[in-house]
Coordinates of N, CA and C in Angstrom, one line a residue:
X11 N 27.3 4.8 -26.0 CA 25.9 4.5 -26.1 C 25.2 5.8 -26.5
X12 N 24.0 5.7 -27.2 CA 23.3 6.7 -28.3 C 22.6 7.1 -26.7
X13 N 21.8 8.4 -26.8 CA 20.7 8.7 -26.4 C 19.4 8.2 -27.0
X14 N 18.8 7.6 -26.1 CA 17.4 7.2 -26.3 C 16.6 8.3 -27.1
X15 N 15.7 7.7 -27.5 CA 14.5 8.3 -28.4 C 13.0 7.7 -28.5
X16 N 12.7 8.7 -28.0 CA 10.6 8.4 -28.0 C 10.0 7.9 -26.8
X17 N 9.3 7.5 -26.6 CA 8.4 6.9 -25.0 C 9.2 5.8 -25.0
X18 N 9.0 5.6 -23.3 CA 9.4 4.2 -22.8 C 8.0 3.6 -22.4
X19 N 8.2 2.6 -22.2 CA 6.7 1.6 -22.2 C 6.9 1.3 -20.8
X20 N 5.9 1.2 -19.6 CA 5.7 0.7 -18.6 C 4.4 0.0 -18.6
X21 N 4.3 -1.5 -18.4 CA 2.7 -2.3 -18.2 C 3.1 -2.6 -16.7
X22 N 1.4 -2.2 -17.0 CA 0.7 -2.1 -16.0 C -0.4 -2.8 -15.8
X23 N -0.4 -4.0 -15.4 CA -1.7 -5.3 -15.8 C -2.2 -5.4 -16.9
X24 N -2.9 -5.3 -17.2 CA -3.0 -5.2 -19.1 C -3.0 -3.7 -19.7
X25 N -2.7 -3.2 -19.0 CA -2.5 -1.8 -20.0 C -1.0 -1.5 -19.8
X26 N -0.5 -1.2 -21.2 CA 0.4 -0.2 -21.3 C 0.9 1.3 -21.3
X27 N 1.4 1.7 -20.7 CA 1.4 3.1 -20.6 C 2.9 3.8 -21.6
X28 N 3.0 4.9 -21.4 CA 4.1 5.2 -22.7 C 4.1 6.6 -21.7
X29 N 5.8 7.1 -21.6 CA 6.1 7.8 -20.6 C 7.4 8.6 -21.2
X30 N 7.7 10.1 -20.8 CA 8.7 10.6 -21.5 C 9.2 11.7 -20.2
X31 N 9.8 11.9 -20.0 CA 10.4 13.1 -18.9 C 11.4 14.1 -20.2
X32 N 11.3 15.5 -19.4 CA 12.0 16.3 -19.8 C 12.2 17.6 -19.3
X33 N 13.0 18.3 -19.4 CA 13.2 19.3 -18.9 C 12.9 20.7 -19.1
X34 N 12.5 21.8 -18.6 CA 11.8 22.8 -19.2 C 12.7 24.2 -18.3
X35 N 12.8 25.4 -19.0 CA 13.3 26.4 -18.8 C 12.3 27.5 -18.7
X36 N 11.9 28.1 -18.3 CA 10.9 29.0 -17.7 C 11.6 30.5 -17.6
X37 N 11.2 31.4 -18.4 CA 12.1 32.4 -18.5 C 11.6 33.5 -17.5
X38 N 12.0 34.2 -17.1 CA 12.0 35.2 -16.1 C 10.4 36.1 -16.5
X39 N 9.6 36.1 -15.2 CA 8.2 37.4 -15.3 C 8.0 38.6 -15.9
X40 N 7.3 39.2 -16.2 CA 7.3 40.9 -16.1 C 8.2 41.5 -15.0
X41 N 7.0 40.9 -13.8 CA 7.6 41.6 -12.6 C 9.0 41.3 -12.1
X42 N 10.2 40.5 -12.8 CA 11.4 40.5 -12.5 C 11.9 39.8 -12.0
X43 N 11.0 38.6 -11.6 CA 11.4 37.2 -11.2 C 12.4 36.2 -11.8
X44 N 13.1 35.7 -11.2 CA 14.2 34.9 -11.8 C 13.5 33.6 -12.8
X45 N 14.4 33.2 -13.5 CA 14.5 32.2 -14.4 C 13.7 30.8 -13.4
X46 N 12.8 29.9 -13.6 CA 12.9 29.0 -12.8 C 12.8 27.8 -13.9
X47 N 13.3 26.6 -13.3 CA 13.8 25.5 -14.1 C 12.7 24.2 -13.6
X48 N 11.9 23.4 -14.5 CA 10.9 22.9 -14.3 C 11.1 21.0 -14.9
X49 N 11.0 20.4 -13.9 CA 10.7 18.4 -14.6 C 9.5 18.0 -15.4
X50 N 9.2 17.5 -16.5 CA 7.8 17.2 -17.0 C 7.9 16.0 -17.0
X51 N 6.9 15.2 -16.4 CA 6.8 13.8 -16.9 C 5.2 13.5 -17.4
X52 N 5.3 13.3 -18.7 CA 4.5 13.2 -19.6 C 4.1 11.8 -19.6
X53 N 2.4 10.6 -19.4 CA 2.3 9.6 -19.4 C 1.0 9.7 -20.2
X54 N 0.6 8.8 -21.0 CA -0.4 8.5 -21.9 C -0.7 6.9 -22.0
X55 N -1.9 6.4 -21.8 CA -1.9 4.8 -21.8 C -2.4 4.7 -23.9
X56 N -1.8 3.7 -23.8 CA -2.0 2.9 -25.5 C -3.0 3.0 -25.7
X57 N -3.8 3.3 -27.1 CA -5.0 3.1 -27.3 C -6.1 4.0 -26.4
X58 N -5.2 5.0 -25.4 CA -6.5 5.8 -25.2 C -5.9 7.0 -25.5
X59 N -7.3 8.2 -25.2 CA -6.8 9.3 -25.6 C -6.1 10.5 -24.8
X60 N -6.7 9.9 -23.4 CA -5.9 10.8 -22.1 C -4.6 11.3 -22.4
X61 N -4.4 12.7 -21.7 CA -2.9 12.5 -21.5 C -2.3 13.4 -20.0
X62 N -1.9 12.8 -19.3 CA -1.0 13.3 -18.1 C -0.1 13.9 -18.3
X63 N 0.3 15.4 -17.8 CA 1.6 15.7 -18.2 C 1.6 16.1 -16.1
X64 N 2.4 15.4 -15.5 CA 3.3 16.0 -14.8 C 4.2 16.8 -14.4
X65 N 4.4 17.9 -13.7 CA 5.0 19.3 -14.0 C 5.6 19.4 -11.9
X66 N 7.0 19.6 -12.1 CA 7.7 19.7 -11.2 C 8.2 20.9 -11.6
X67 N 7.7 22.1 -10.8 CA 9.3 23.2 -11.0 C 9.7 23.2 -9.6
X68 N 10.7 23.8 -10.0 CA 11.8 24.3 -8.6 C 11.2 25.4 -7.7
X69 N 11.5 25.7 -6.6 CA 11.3 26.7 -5.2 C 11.8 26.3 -4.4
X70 N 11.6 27.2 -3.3 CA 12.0 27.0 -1.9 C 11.7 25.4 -1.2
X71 N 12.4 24.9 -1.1 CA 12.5 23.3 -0.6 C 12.1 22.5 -1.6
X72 N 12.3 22.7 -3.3 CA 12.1 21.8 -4.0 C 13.0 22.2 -5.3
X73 N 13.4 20.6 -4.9 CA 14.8 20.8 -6.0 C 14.1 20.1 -6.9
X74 N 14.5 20.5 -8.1 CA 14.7 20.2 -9.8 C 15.9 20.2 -10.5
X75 N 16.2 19.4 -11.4 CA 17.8 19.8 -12.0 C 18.4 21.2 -12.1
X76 N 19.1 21.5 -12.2 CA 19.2 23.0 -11.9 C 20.8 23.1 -12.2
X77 N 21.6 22.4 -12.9 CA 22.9 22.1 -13.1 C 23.9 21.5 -12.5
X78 N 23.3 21.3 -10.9 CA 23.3 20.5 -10.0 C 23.1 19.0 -9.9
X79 N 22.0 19.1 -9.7 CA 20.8 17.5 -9.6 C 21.0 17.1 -11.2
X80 N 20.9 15.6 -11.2 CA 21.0 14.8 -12.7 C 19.9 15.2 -13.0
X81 N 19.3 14.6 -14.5 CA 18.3 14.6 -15.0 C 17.1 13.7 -14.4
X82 N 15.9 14.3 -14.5 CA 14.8 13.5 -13.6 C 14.6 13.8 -12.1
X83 N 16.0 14.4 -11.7 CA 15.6 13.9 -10.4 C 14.9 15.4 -9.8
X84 N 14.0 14.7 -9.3 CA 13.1 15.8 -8.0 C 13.3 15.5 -6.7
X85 N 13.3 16.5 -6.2 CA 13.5 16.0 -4.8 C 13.2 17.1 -3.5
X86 N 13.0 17.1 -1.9 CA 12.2 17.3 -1.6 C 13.4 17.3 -0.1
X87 N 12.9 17.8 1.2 CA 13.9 17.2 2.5 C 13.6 15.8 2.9
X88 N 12.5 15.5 2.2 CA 11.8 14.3 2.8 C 12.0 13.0 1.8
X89 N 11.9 13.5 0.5 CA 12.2 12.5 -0.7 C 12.6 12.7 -1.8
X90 N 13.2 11.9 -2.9 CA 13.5 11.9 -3.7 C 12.9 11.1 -4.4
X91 N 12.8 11.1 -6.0 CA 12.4 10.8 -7.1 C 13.6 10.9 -8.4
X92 N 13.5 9.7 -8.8 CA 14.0 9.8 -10.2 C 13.2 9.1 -11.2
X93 N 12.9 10.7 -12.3 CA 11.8 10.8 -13.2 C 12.1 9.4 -14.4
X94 N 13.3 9.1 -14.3 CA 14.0 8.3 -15.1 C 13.6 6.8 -14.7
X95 N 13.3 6.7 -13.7 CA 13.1 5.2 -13.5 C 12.1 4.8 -13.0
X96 N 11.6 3.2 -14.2 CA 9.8 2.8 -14.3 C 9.1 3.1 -12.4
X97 N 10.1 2.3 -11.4 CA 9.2 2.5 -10.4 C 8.4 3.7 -9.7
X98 N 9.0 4.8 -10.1 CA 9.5 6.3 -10.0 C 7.8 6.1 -10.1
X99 N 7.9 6.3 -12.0 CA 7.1 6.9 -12.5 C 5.4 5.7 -12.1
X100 N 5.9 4.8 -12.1 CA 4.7 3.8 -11.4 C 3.7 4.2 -10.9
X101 N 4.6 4.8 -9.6 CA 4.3 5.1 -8.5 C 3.4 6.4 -8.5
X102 N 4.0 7.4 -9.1 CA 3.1 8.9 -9.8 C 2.0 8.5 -10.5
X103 N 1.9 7.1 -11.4 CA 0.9 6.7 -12.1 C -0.5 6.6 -11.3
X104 N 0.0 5.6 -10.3 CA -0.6 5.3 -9.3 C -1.4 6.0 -8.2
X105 N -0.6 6.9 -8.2 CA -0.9 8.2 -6.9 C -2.2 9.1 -7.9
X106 N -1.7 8.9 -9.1 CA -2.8 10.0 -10.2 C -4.1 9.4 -10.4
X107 N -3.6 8.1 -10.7 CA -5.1 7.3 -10.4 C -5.9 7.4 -9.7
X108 N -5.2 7.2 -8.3 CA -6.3 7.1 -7.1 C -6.5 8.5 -6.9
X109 N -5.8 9.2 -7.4 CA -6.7 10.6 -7.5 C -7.9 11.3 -8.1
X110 N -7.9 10.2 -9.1 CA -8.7 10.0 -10.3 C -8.9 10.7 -11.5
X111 N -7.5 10.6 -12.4 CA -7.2 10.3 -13.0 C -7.7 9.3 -14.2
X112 N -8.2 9.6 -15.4 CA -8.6 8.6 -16.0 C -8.3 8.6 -17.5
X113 N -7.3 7.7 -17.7 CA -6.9 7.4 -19.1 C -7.6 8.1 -20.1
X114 N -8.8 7.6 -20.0 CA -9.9 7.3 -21.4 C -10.3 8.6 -21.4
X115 N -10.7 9.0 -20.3 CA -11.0 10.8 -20.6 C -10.1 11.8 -21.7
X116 N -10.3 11.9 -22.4 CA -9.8 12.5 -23.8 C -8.6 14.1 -23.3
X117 N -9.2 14.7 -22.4 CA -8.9 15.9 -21.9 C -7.0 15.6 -21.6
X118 N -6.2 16.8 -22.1 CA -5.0 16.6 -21.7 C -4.8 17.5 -20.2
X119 N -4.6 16.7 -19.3 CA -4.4 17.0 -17.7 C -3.1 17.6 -17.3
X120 N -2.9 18.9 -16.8 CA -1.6 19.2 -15.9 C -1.9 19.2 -14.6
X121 N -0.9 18.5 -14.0 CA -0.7 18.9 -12.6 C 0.2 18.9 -12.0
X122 N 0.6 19.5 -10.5 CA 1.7 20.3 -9.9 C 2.2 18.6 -9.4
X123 N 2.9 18.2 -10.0 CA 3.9 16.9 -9.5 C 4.0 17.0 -8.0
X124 N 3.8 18.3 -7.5 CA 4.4 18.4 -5.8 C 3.3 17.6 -5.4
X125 N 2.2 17.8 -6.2 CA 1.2 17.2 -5.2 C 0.8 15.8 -4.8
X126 N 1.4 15.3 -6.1 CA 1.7 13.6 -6.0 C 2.8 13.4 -4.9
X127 N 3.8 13.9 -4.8 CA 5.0 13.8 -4.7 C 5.1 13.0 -3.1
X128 N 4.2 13.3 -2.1 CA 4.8 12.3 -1.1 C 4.1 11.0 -1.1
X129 N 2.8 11.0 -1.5 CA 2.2 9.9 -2.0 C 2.9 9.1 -2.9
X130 N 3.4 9.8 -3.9 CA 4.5 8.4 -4.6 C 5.7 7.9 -3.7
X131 N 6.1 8.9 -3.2 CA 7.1 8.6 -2.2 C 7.2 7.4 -1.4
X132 N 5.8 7.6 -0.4 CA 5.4 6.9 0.3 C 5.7 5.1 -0.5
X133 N 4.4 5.4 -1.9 CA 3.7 4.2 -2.4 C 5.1 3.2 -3.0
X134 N 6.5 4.4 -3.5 CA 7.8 3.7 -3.7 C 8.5 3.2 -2.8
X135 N 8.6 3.2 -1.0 CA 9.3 3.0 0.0 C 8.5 2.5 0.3
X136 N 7.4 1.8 -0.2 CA 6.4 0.7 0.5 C 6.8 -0.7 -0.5
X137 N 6.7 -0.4 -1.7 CA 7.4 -1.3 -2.5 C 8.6 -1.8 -2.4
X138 N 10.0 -0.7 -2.2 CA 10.6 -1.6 -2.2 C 11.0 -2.0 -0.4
X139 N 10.2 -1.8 0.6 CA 9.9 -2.1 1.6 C 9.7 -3.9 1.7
X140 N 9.0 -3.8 0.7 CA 8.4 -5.4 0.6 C 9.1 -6.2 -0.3
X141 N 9.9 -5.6 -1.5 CA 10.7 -6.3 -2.2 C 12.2 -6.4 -1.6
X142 N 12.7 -5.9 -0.4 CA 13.8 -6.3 0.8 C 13.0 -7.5 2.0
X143 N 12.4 -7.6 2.0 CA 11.7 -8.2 3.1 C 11.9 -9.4 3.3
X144 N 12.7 -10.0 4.1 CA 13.2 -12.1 3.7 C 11.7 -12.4 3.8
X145 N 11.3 -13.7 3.0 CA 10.2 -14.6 3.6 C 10.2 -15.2 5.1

């Protein structure tokens, strides 16, 4: 099977969103600091001009791929994420929103993914919380 190519599509009530993860290498400071290894997850809705770029690096209690961990995945003592999959990223969508976050605002936005990070947690283990749940 080929490797994929270009945004993947996630809808979202009537909007569509277009979503790309990738991996970033971060080369060592002046001051002599090691190499550190970083997750981006990039999300843009159709038709507007916003753009979200998501930014996970690595530290102390925060794993990133690192030769170790697959691709996407972030993770945390308390949770894990995989950047690769729509609920994942849903969830980050979500958490950005109610942050307020807004599509249509033209401005390209970075932020520290940690900061989403137990909030999507949470908003992903509430989901599939409810999609286990007998009637």
């Amino acid at each position: 099977m080929g490797r994929r190519k270009g945004a993947r599509a996630l809808v979202v009530g009537e909007a569509t969103y277009r979503w790309t993860v990738c991996h970033r290498h971060h080369v060592a400071r002046a001051d002599g600091g090691t190499p550190r290894c970083g997750e981006r997850l990039v999300v843009r809705r159709d038709a507007a001009p916003g753009r979200l770029e998501i930014v996970f690096m690595g530290g102390p209690g925060r794993v990133v791929p690192d030769g170790l961990l697959h691709s996407g995945g972030v993770a945390t003592g308390d949770g894990y994420l995989n950047l690769h999959r729509p609920g994942a990223v849903r969830a980050l969508l979500d958490e950005a929103l109610a942050r307020g976050w807004r599509p249509t605002d033209p401005r390209h936005v970075e932020c520290d993914g940690w900061n989403l990070f137990d909030g999507a947690v949470a908003r992903l283990r509430a989901a599939e919380s409810v999609a286990t749940t007998p009637p």
